[in-house]
Amino acid sequence: MKVKLLDLQGQYRTMRDEIRAVLDEVCDNQDFILGPRVERFEKHLAEYCGTKHAIGVSSGTDALLCTLMALDIKAGDEVICPPFTFFATAGCIVRAGAKPVFVDIDPRTFNIDPGGIGKAITKNTKAIMPVHLFGQCADMDPINALACQYGLPVIEDAAQAIGAKYNGKRACNLGFAGCLSFYPTKNLGAFGDAGAICTNDDDFAVKCRKMRVHGSGHTYYHDFVGGMFRLSALQAAVLEIKLRHLEGWHEARRKNAALYAELLAGSKVTIPYIQPENWSVYNQYCVLVPNRDQVKAKLAEKGVGAAIYYPLSLHMQTCFANLGCKEGDFPASEEACKHILALPIYPELREEEIRYAAASLLEAVA
Ligand SMILES: *Cc1c(COP(=O)(O)O)cnc(C)c1O
């Protein structure tokens, strides 16, 4: 049997006609950038996340950069984030001119450990950027308590966690602003790059809308220097349709995760730990295994796709050498890099495929 890590074709087949029809409409209109389709999607996205505003942008990376720029984060500023995340989290902080200050993760959830944040706050700290990794929200109550105490905005990197809930509230509605990615591998995937910023703050929403069009509120008149962060109408049209199916896909992923948990119980495989406050959308199903690289190779022999998110902690990346971090500085993040392995979890997986993937994994770790 062959079980791919992710197969987007099955999902597309179920909505092919519907999607092709709206793409045709956009082509007939020749109205490609922003416009009514983007506005409609923004409205439905904000309703889904429970936020007052959603601003469609060109990617998850641009959502983060736009948010940092709209918060006036610049040279000399510090932003706190975890070192165990996709590169964009810290990359955008540096692109805004600021310094990422890493705080190690909780080894059980892989999310930033709130207990480490207080010590990392200095007079230069301008924001806290937790990441809701693999579809599970960071521990937001203690993070928000600290943010409130120090008067700092919390930017949620919710790229992997659209729809995830913490104490019943959705990701992006747990901080000052939430950043989403619609990269095709995310739970809500576009047909290319796309992203969004969600917020309950009216002024900030206005600022982000200007920021995504070069700081312009009125064509060819610029209030400040922004970026080119616009969302394409073709992507909004696809996302609008897919958003209607999102909750069902989350449920299918959760069901797949529950089956893995049952099949892998009592083995050498450490299955994901979900905090009681959390309702995970399992963008990835990441387990910890001994001899990870050999296990991954054995799975490949069996035809089971697996991937390593992430092989190198951000504090060890060549491009961040100037931050002066060294091996051993963030032990939980480094340990996760050595043992983590993502298994197929996408909604359309068949039960027999999960059973085969789990059995192959148990054989590989034996
Ligand atoms: C995917 C991702 C991003 C970036 O999103 P893009 O749409 O690929 O630019 C940022 N942060 C995290 C945690 C991600 O997983």
XYZ file of C-alpha atoms and ligand atoms in Angstrom:
381
model
C 0.000 0.000 0.000
C 1.077 3.588 -0.565
C 0.032 6.313 1.848
C 1.071 9.808 0.884
C 1.818 12.382 3.576
C -0.682 14.673 1.877
C -2.895 14.192 -1.157
C -4.842 17.256 -2.260
C -6.302 15.682 -5.381
C -9.044 13.736 -3.596
C -10.363 16.896 -1.986
C -10.286 18.793 -5.268
C -12.261 16.057 -7.035
C -15.183 16.568 -4.639
C -15.529 20.257 -5.577
C -13.980 20.471 -9.020
C -17.057 21.714 -10.896
C -17.978 24.272 -8.265
C -14.482 25.714 -8.178
C -14.022 25.791 -11.925
C -17.296 27.691 -12.270
C -16.187 30.525 -9.954
C -12.741 30.659 -11.522
C -14.490 31.106 -14.854
C -16.531 33.952 -13.412
C -13.413 35.748 -12.185
C -11.810 35.268 -15.595
C -14.884 36.603 -17.346
C -14.862 39.661 -15.071
C -11.093 40.205 -15.420
C -11.149 41.708 -11.931
C -8.169 40.025 -10.307
C -6.951 42.040 -7.341
C -8.983 42.639 -4.155
C -12.555 43.658 -5.081
C -15.946 42.178 -4.105
C -14.846 38.517 -4.056
C -12.069 39.318 -1.613
C -14.463 41.398 0.514
C -17.015 38.587 0.652
C -14.390 36.078 1.668
C -13.067 38.476 4.331
C -16.546 38.852 5.784
C -17.078 35.090 5.999
C -13.597 34.489 7.342
C -14.102 37.054 10.129
C -17.419 35.388 11.027
C -15.726 32.013 11.107
C -12.882 33.188 13.357
C -15.215 35.241 15.524
C -13.261 38.448 14.930
C -14.575 41.842 13.889
C -12.244 42.118 10.906
C -10.370 39.916 8.476
C -7.950 41.404 5.948
C -6.948 39.182 3.043
C -3.279 39.303 2.113
C -0.857 37.609 -0.239
C 0.519 34.899 2.095
C 0.903 33.883 5.718
C 4.386 35.347 5.679
C 3.008 38.667 4.442
C 0.277 38.546 7.100
C 3.008 38.420 9.748
C 5.135 41.108 8.102
C 2.151 43.393 7.490
C 1.073 42.998 11.127
C 4.533 43.839 12.453
C 4.794 46.859 10.144
C 1.313 48.045 11.126
C 2.391 47.833 14.790
C 5.394 50.065 13.919
C 7.842 47.395 14.973
C 11.293 48.465 13.802
C 15.047 48.493 14.397
C 15.947 48.277 18.083
C 12.716 46.505 18.977
C 12.449 42.950 20.245
C 9.675 40.444 19.575
C 9.345 37.237 21.577
C 8.674 34.002 19.669
C 9.459 30.287 19.926
C 12.501 28.822 18.111
C 10.543 25.706 17.091
C 8.354 26.930 14.236
C 8.352 27.560 10.513
C 11.024 30.060 9.488
C 8.566 32.852 8.632
C 7.773 33.577 12.296
C 11.261 34.830 13.118
C 12.142 35.755 9.527
C 9.425 38.426 9.465
C 10.584 39.898 12.760
C 14.044 40.370 11.238
C 12.600 41.749 7.990
C 10.708 44.342 10.043
C 14.136 45.351 11.398
C 13.588 43.951 14.885
C 15.256 41.188 16.872
C 13.570 37.836 17.541
C 14.005 36.832 21.173
C 13.465 33.110 21.456
C 11.688 31.442 24.353
C 11.860 27.651 24.505
C 8.842 25.420 23.953
C 6.859 23.199 26.273
C 8.165 19.756 25.226
C 4.694 18.242 25.430
C 2.754 20.652 23.190
C 5.715 22.035 21.124
C 4.231 25.503 21.735
C 6.012 28.389 23.442
C 6.367 27.821 27.203
C 4.624 30.772 28.890
C 6.832 30.204 31.947
C 9.863 31.396 29.981
C 8.365 34.590 28.584
C 8.607 36.835 31.660
C 12.400 36.451 31.844
C 12.732 37.339 28.147
C 10.858 40.656 28.390
C 13.087 43.754 28.331
C 12.445 47.480 27.879
C 12.810 46.875 24.115
C 10.135 44.172 23.880
C 7.341 45.355 21.601
C 5.235 42.228 21.049
C 4.806 38.559 21.900
C 4.290 36.218 18.961
C 3.187 32.733 20.027
C 2.723 30.131 17.287
C -0.209 27.705 17.340
C 1.888 24.821 16.106
C 0.508 21.816 14.232
C -3.082 23.006 14.780
C -3.042 23.396 18.569
C -3.256 26.841 20.176
C -0.467 28.042 22.419
C -1.312 28.364 26.121
C -2.916 31.780 25.672
C -4.223 32.582 29.181
C -0.818 32.943 30.834
C 0.581 34.591 27.682
C -2.213 37.177 27.668
C -1.794 37.751 31.410
C 1.880 38.653 30.861
C 1.058 40.740 27.786
C -1.499 42.651 29.814
C 0.924 43.160 32.710
C 3.595 44.607 30.358
C 1.204 46.328 27.941
C 2.350 44.275 24.936
C 0.284 43.205 21.927
C 0.046 39.475 21.258
C 0.344 38.475 17.594
C -0.879 34.937 17.010
C 0.952 33.060 14.287
C -2.127 30.975 13.501
C -0.857 29.842 10.080
C -1.355 26.189 11.054
C -4.398 26.642 13.233
C -7.384 28.184 11.470
C -10.465 27.113 13.416
C -8.552 25.699 16.394
C -10.141 26.533 19.738
C -8.734 27.442 23.145
C -11.333 27.483 25.915
C -13.973 27.509 23.184
C -12.595 30.569 21.354
C -11.093 30.302 17.891
C -7.473 31.013 16.995
C -7.018 34.627 15.782
C -9.533 35.779 18.390
C -7.167 35.087 21.289
C -4.757 38.006 20.941
C -4.491 41.465 19.412
C -4.115 40.131 15.854
C -3.999 36.683 14.290
C -2.141 35.736 11.109
C -3.391 32.974 8.832
C -1.793 31.185 5.904
C -3.722 29.566 3.079
C -0.674 27.812 1.672
C -2.028 24.636 0.009
C -0.875 22.328 2.841
C -2.722 24.265 5.550
C -6.202 23.147 6.681
C -7.731 25.822 4.459
C -5.536 25.829 1.374
C -5.690 28.173 -1.610
C -4.579 27.359 -5.156
C -1.342 29.221 -4.590
C -0.177 31.676 -1.944
C -2.663 33.552 0.222
C -3.109 34.651 3.829
C -5.121 36.868 6.156
C -4.918 39.008 9.278
C -7.787 38.901 11.780
C -8.334 41.438 14.550
C -10.997 43.027 16.726
C -9.256 46.428 16.650
C -10.906 48.876 14.203
C -7.928 51.245 13.825
C -5.500 48.395 13.345
C -7.724 46.868 10.658
C -7.776 50.173 8.765
C -4.005 50.403 9.048
C -3.524 46.846 7.720
C -5.815 47.581 4.767
C -3.584 50.508 3.858
C -0.381 48.639 4.630
C -1.236 45.922 2.087
C -1.442 48.520 -0.719
C 1.805 50.425 -0.111
C 0.384 52.457 2.769
C -2.213 54.010 0.544
C -5.766 54.802 1.608
C -6.524 56.597 -1.612
C -4.936 55.539 -4.902
C -1.548 57.239 -5.512
C -1.626 59.034 -2.137
C 0.493 57.283 0.521
C 0.221 57.871 4.256
C 3.199 55.649 5.043
C 5.401 53.070 3.341
C 3.706 49.683 3.226
C 4.087 46.575 1.110
C 2.407 44.802 -1.769
C 0.367 42.360 0.273
C -2.846 42.143 -1.757
C -5.009 39.029 -2.009
C -5.956 37.844 -5.490
C -9.631 37.435 -6.401
C -8.960 33.967 -7.847
C -7.641 32.808 -4.465
C -10.523 34.437 -2.586
C -13.012 32.661 -4.880
C -11.435 29.265 -4.140
C -11.135 29.987 -0.415
C -14.754 31.117 -0.192
C -15.909 27.710 -1.444
C -13.447 25.715 0.624
C -14.300 27.608 3.828
C -17.773 25.990 3.742
C -16.161 22.558 4.041
C -13.549 23.464 6.631
C -15.338 22.281 9.767
C -15.971 18.855 8.222
C -12.294 18.577 7.302
C -11.252 19.482 10.853
C -13.566 16.759 12.185
C -12.100 14.203 9.767
C -8.564 15.109 10.859
C -9.596 14.787 14.510
C -11.126 11.394 13.840
C -7.918 10.276 12.110
C -5.901 11.509 15.098
C -8.137 9.574 17.485
C -7.582 6.383 15.490
C -3.797 6.884 15.531
C -3.949 7.452 19.300
C -5.757 4.147 19.725
C -3.411 2.247 17.406
C -0.183 3.691 18.824
C -1.126 3.492 22.520
C 1.385 1.762 24.786
C 4.178 1.804 22.191
C 7.534 3.590 21.935
C 5.801 6.280 19.908
C 4.888 9.459 21.807
C 1.602 10.695 20.389
C 0.628 14.410 20.382
C -0.382 15.845 23.726
C -3.378 18.171 23.494
C -3.888 20.499 26.457
C -7.362 20.194 28.020
C -8.100 23.826 27.030
C -7.499 23.007 23.372
C -9.482 21.731 20.418
C -6.796 20.933 17.857
C -7.358 21.007 14.102
C -4.318 18.749 13.537
C -2.703 20.545 10.638
C 0.055 18.024 11.309
C 0.067 14.845 13.358
C 3.529 14.880 14.861
C 4.834 12.045 16.988
C 8.167 11.605 18.759
C 10.139 8.468 17.983
C 13.561 7.076 18.880
C 15.983 6.723 15.906
C 13.798 9.091 13.953
C 15.799 9.163 10.707
C 15.892 5.358 10.472
C 12.175 5.182 11.257
C 11.432 7.691 8.500
C 13.520 5.669 6.019
C 11.741 2.434 7.003
C 8.371 4.117 6.519
C 9.466 5.265 3.065
C 10.333 1.640 2.200
C 6.812 0.691 3.236
C 5.346 3.434 1.047
C 4.272 5.640 3.968
C 5.013 9.343 3.597
C 6.380 11.174 6.644
C 8.147 14.500 7.125
C 10.255 16.359 9.640
C 8.816 19.613 10.948
C 11.343 20.977 11.876
C 14.843 19.556 11.507
C 16.727 22.604 12.840
C 15.692 24.960 15.618
C 15.637 28.569 14.440
C 18.307 29.665 16.941
C 20.729 27.330 15.123
C 20.021 28.653 11.617
C 23.010 30.112 9.787
C 21.161 33.344 9.036
C 20.549 33.963 12.763
C 24.160 33.379 13.844
C 24.390 37.084 14.692
C 21.819 36.583 17.460
C 24.583 34.831 19.378
C 22.634 31.716 20.370
C 24.376 28.373 20.745
C 23.535 24.706 20.920
C 21.951 23.891 24.270
C 20.249 27.282 24.660
C 16.784 25.895 23.870
C 16.943 22.214 24.834
C 13.246 21.400 24.375
C 13.261 22.803 20.845
C 16.499 20.974 19.990
C 15.144 17.706 21.384
C 11.945 18.027 19.343
C 14.036 18.587 16.184
C 15.787 15.258 16.812
C 12.714 13.092 17.389
C 9.735 14.631 15.670
C 8.001 12.984 12.732
C 4.789 14.002 10.936
C 2.444 11.243 9.761
C -0.316 11.427 7.134
C -3.407 13.040 8.712
C -5.318 14.708 5.842
C -9.136 14.439 5.979
C -9.660 12.113 3.004
C -7.434 9.315 4.370
C -9.200 5.979 4.529
C -9.248 3.986 7.759
C -7.222 1.165 6.216
C -4.550 3.661 5.195
C -4.232 4.934 8.764
C -4.110 1.380 10.066
C -1.370 0.572 7.564
C 0.613 3.730 8.418
C 0.333 3.006 12.162
C 1.286 -0.657 11.741
C 4.265 0.326 9.587
C 5.364 2.815 12.224
C 5.088 0.264 15.043
C 7.175 -2.148 13.014
C 9.747 0.566 12.290
C 10.228 1.519 15.948
C 10.343 -2.073 17.200
C 2.945 28.259 6.755
C 3.419 29.072 7.898
C 3.726 30.437 7.785
C 3.831 31.145 6.466
O 2.779 31.019 5.632
P 3.004 31.167 4.021
O 1.600 31.306 3.550
O 3.667 29.924 3.572
O 3.811 32.375 3.770
C 4.056 31.142 8.918
N 4.110 30.546 10.121
C 3.850 29.237 10.283
C 3.913 28.651 11.648
C 3.518 28.458 9.176
O 3.275 27.157 9.346
